[in-house]
Structure formats: C-alpha cells, structure tokens
C-alpha cells in the first residue's frame, strides 16, 4: 500500500520532531546550551538527585545516546564548569559525574524552561496522556 506523505506516520513524526526540536533549541539558546547538552546535563542532574553517582556509560544509557558522543559532550559541559568527572574508585577506567553548583542551578532552570516549552508545544493535543503512552510503547 502506497501512502502519501500526509498519511505516513514516519514522515509525520519526522516533521513534528523537527518542529519540536526547533522550539526546544530556541528555548535553550539563551541558557547557552545545545539540545544534546541539555539532555545530558538534565540526565546527570536527575541521576544525581536520585542519589546516584553515574558514570558516562550510565548517563548515555539513561539518555539513550551514543557513548562516544556522550563522552565528548560531557567533556564540553566540564569545560563550561557545569560538571566534574572524577575517577571512579571502583573502576579507575570509569569517570563518575557530579554537577557543580552552577551546573545544578542551570539544569533546574533549563528543565523548567523546556517543560514550559513542551507545555506550549503540546497544548493543542486533546490527550497528552495518550501521546505519552504511545511514545512509551514505541520507545520500548
């Protein structure tokens, strides 16, 4: 069966994703973060707030990002003074991550800003819970 682009779920997802990414990028620009920097900063903040001392691999798994790219972006966040990478005493090859005070403050501001951008972007949906359920199903 041949679908027109307007009937293709993949094409529609692509277009919506690009629009959403543009909205998030515009939200994060004044904070000095790229979208991927935000995701990794927020993931580290979340894991730290749960009492974890994540390493680069666990942050990459949490964010579902490429491990090598994650390492490069985390290094950039470290250069910005937002996190520290310390040798893990249990495995000297691994680096445990902790946000600096500045990183924690920025992560909280950025999460709030992205939450607001999400609320505005998805406000037209009559059933946001249904979308979340669908996305969880597709992401599993």
Short mmCIF file of N, CA and C in Angstrom, two decimals, residues 28-85:
data_model
loop_
_atom_site.label_atom_id
_atom_site.label_comp_id
_atom_site.label_asym_id
_atom_site.label_seq_id
_atom_site.Cartn_x
_atom_site.Cartn_y
_atom_site.Cartn_z
N UNK A 28 16.55 26.88 24.71
CA UNK A 28 17.84 26.64 25.37
C UNK A 28 18.92 27.64 24.97
N UNK A 29 18.77 28.29 23.83
CA UNK A 29 19.82 29.20 23.34
C UNK A 29 20.19 30.27 24.37
N UNK A 30 19.21 30.94 25.00
CA UNK A 30 19.59 31.97 25.98
C UNK A 30 20.32 31.41 27.20
N UNK A 31 20.19 30.12 27.43
CA UNK A 31 20.87 29.47 28.56
C UNK A 31 22.26 28.97 28.18
N UNK A 32 22.62 29.10 26.90
CA UNK A 32 23.93 28.68 26.44
C UNK A 32 24.10 27.18 26.30
N UNK A 33 22.98 26.47 26.10
CA UNK A 33 23.03 25.01 25.96
C UNK A 33 22.49 24.58 24.60
N UNK A 34 23.12 23.56 24.03
CA UNK A 34 22.52 22.88 22.88
C UNK A 34 21.52 21.86 23.42
N UNK A 35 20.74 21.30 22.52
CA UNK A 35 19.74 20.32 22.95
C UNK A 35 20.41 19.09 23.57
N UNK A 36 21.44 18.58 22.94
CA UNK A 36 22.09 17.38 23.49
C UNK A 36 22.80 17.70 24.80
N UNK A 37 23.40 18.89 24.91
CA UNK A 37 24.00 19.28 26.19
C UNK A 37 22.93 19.30 27.29
N UNK A 38 21.77 19.84 26.95
CA UNK A 38 20.68 19.87 27.92
C UNK A 38 20.29 18.46 28.35
N UNK A 39 20.10 17.57 27.39
CA UNK A 39 19.66 16.20 27.71
C UNK A 39 20.67 15.53 28.65
N UNK A 40 21.94 15.68 28.37
CA UNK A 40 22.96 15.02 29.20
C UNK A 40 23.13 15.71 30.55
N UNK A 41 23.01 17.03 30.57
CA UNK A 41 23.06 17.76 31.84
C UNK A 41 21.86 17.38 32.70
N UNK A 42 20.67 17.37 32.10
CA UNK A 42 19.45 17.02 32.84
C UNK A 42 19.49 15.57 33.30
N UNK A 43 19.99 14.67 32.48
CA UNK A 43 20.09 13.27 32.87
C UNK A 43 21.03 13.10 34.05
N UNK A 44 22.17 13.78 34.00
CA UNK A 44 23.12 13.71 35.11
C UNK A 44 22.49 14.30 36.37
N UNK A 45 21.82 15.44 36.22
CA UNK A 45 21.14 16.08 37.36
C UNK A 45 20.10 15.13 37.96
N UNK A 46 19.30 14.50 37.10
CA UNK A 46 18.27 13.58 37.58
C UNK A 46 18.90 12.41 38.34
N UNK A 47 19.90 11.79 37.75
CA UNK A 47 20.55 10.65 38.40
C UNK A 47 21.20 11.07 39.72
N UNK A 48 21.87 12.22 39.73
CA UNK A 48 22.45 12.73 40.97
C UNK A 48 21.37 12.97 42.02
N UNK A 49 20.23 13.52 41.60
CA UNK A 49 19.16 13.83 42.55
C UNK A 49 18.52 12.57 43.12
N UNK A 50 18.73 11.44 42.45
CA UNK A 50 18.23 10.15 42.94
C UNK A 50 19.27 9.44 43.80
N UNK A 51 20.35 10.16 44.13
CA UNK A 51 21.39 9.60 44.98
C UNK A 51 22.42 8.77 44.23
N UNK A 52 22.37 8.79 42.93
CA UNK A 52 23.32 8.00 42.13
C UNK A 52 24.56 8.83 41.82
N UNK A 53 25.65 8.13 41.59
CA UNK A 53 26.90 8.74 41.15
C UNK A 53 27.20 8.11 39.79
N UNK A 54 26.50 8.58 38.75
CA UNK A 54 26.59 7.91 37.46
C UNK A 54 27.95 8.11 36.79
N UNK A 55 28.28 7.14 35.96
CA UNK A 55 29.44 7.32 35.10
C UNK A 55 28.92 7.67 33.70
N UNK A 56 29.84 7.89 32.79
CA UNK A 56 29.45 8.30 31.44
C UNK A 56 28.55 7.26 30.77
N UNK A 57 28.84 5.99 30.98
CA UNK A 57 28.04 4.94 30.37
C UNK A 57 26.61 4.94 30.90
N UNK A 58 26.44 5.11 32.20
CA UNK A 58 25.08 5.09 32.75
C UNK A 58 24.29 6.32 32.31
N UNK A 59 24.95 7.46 32.13
CA UNK A 59 24.26 8.65 31.60
C UNK A 59 23.87 8.41 30.15
N UNK A 60 24.76 7.82 29.37
CA UNK A 60 24.45 7.51 27.97
C UNK A 60 23.27 6.55 27.88
N UNK A 61 23.25 5.55 28.74
CA UNK A 61 22.13 4.61 28.74
C UNK A 61 20.83 5.29 29.15
N UNK A 62 20.90 6.15 30.16
CA UNK A 62 19.71 6.87 30.62
C UNK A 62 19.14 7.75 29.51
N UNK A 63 20.03 8.43 28.78
CA UNK A 63 19.60 9.34 27.72
C UNK A 63 19.42 8.65 26.37
N UNK A 64 19.85 7.38 26.29
CA UNK A 64 19.80 6.61 25.04
C UNK A 64 20.63 7.29 23.94
N UNK A 65 21.84 7.72 24.34
CA UNK A 65 22.74 8.39 23.40
C UNK A 65 23.97 7.54 23.14
N UNK A 66 24.65 7.84 22.07
CA UNK A 66 25.89 7.16 21.70
C UNK A 66 26.96 7.44 22.77
N UNK A 67 27.66 6.41 23.18
CA UNK A 67 28.61 6.52 24.29
C UNK A 67 29.76 7.48 23.94
N UNK A 68 30.30 7.38 22.75
CA UNK A 68 31.42 8.24 22.36
C UNK A 68 30.98 9.70 22.29
N UNK A 69 29.83 9.95 21.68
CA UNK A 69 29.30 11.31 21.61
C UNK A 69 29.01 11.84 23.00
N UNK A 70 28.47 10.99 23.87
CA UNK A 70 28.17 11.39 25.25
C UNK A 70 29.45 11.84 25.95
N UNK A 71 30.52 11.09 25.78
CA UNK A 71 31.80 11.45 26.39
C UNK A 71 32.27 12.82 25.91
N UNK A 72 32.15 13.09 24.63
CA UNK A 72 32.58 14.37 24.06
C UNK A 72 31.74 15.53 24.61
N UNK A 73 30.43 15.33 24.70
CA UNK A 73 29.55 16.39 25.19
C UNK A 73 29.76 16.61 26.68
N UNK A 74 29.94 15.54 27.43
CA UNK A 74 30.21 15.69 28.86
C UNK A 74 31.51 16.44 29.10
N UNK A 75 32.51 16.20 28.25
CA UNK A 75 33.76 16.94 28.35
C UNK A 75 33.52 18.44 28.13
N UNK A 76 32.65 18.76 27.17
CA UNK A 76 32.30 20.16 26.90
C UNK A 76 31.59 20.78 28.11
N UNK A 77 30.67 20.02 28.72
CA UNK A 77 29.98 20.51 29.91
C UNK A 77 30.97 20.71 31.06
N UNK A 78 31.96 19.84 31.14
CA UNK A 78 33.01 20.01 32.16
C UNK A 78 33.81 21.28 31.88
N UNK A 79 34.15 21.52 30.61
CA UNK A 79 34.88 22.73 30.23
C UNK A 79 34.09 23.99 30.59
N UNK A 80 32.77 23.90 30.54
CA UNK A 80 31.91 25.04 30.90
C UNK A 80 31.75 25.20 32.41
N UNK A 81 32.32 24.27 33.17
CA UNK A 81 32.23 24.34 34.63
C UNK A 81 30.90 23.87 35.18
N UNK A 82 30.18 23.05 34.41
CA UNK A 82 28.86 22.59 34.83
C UNK A 82 28.89 21.23 35.52
N UNK A 83 29.93 20.46 35.29
CA UNK A 83 30.06 19.17 35.95
C UNK A 83 31.52 18.82 36.13
N UNK A 84 31.73 17.86 37.00
CA UNK A 84 33.07 17.33 37.20
C UNK A 84 33.04 15.83 36.90
N UNK A 85 34.12 15.38 36.32
CA UNK A 85 34.29 13.95 36.01
C UNK A 85 35.44 13.47 36.89
#
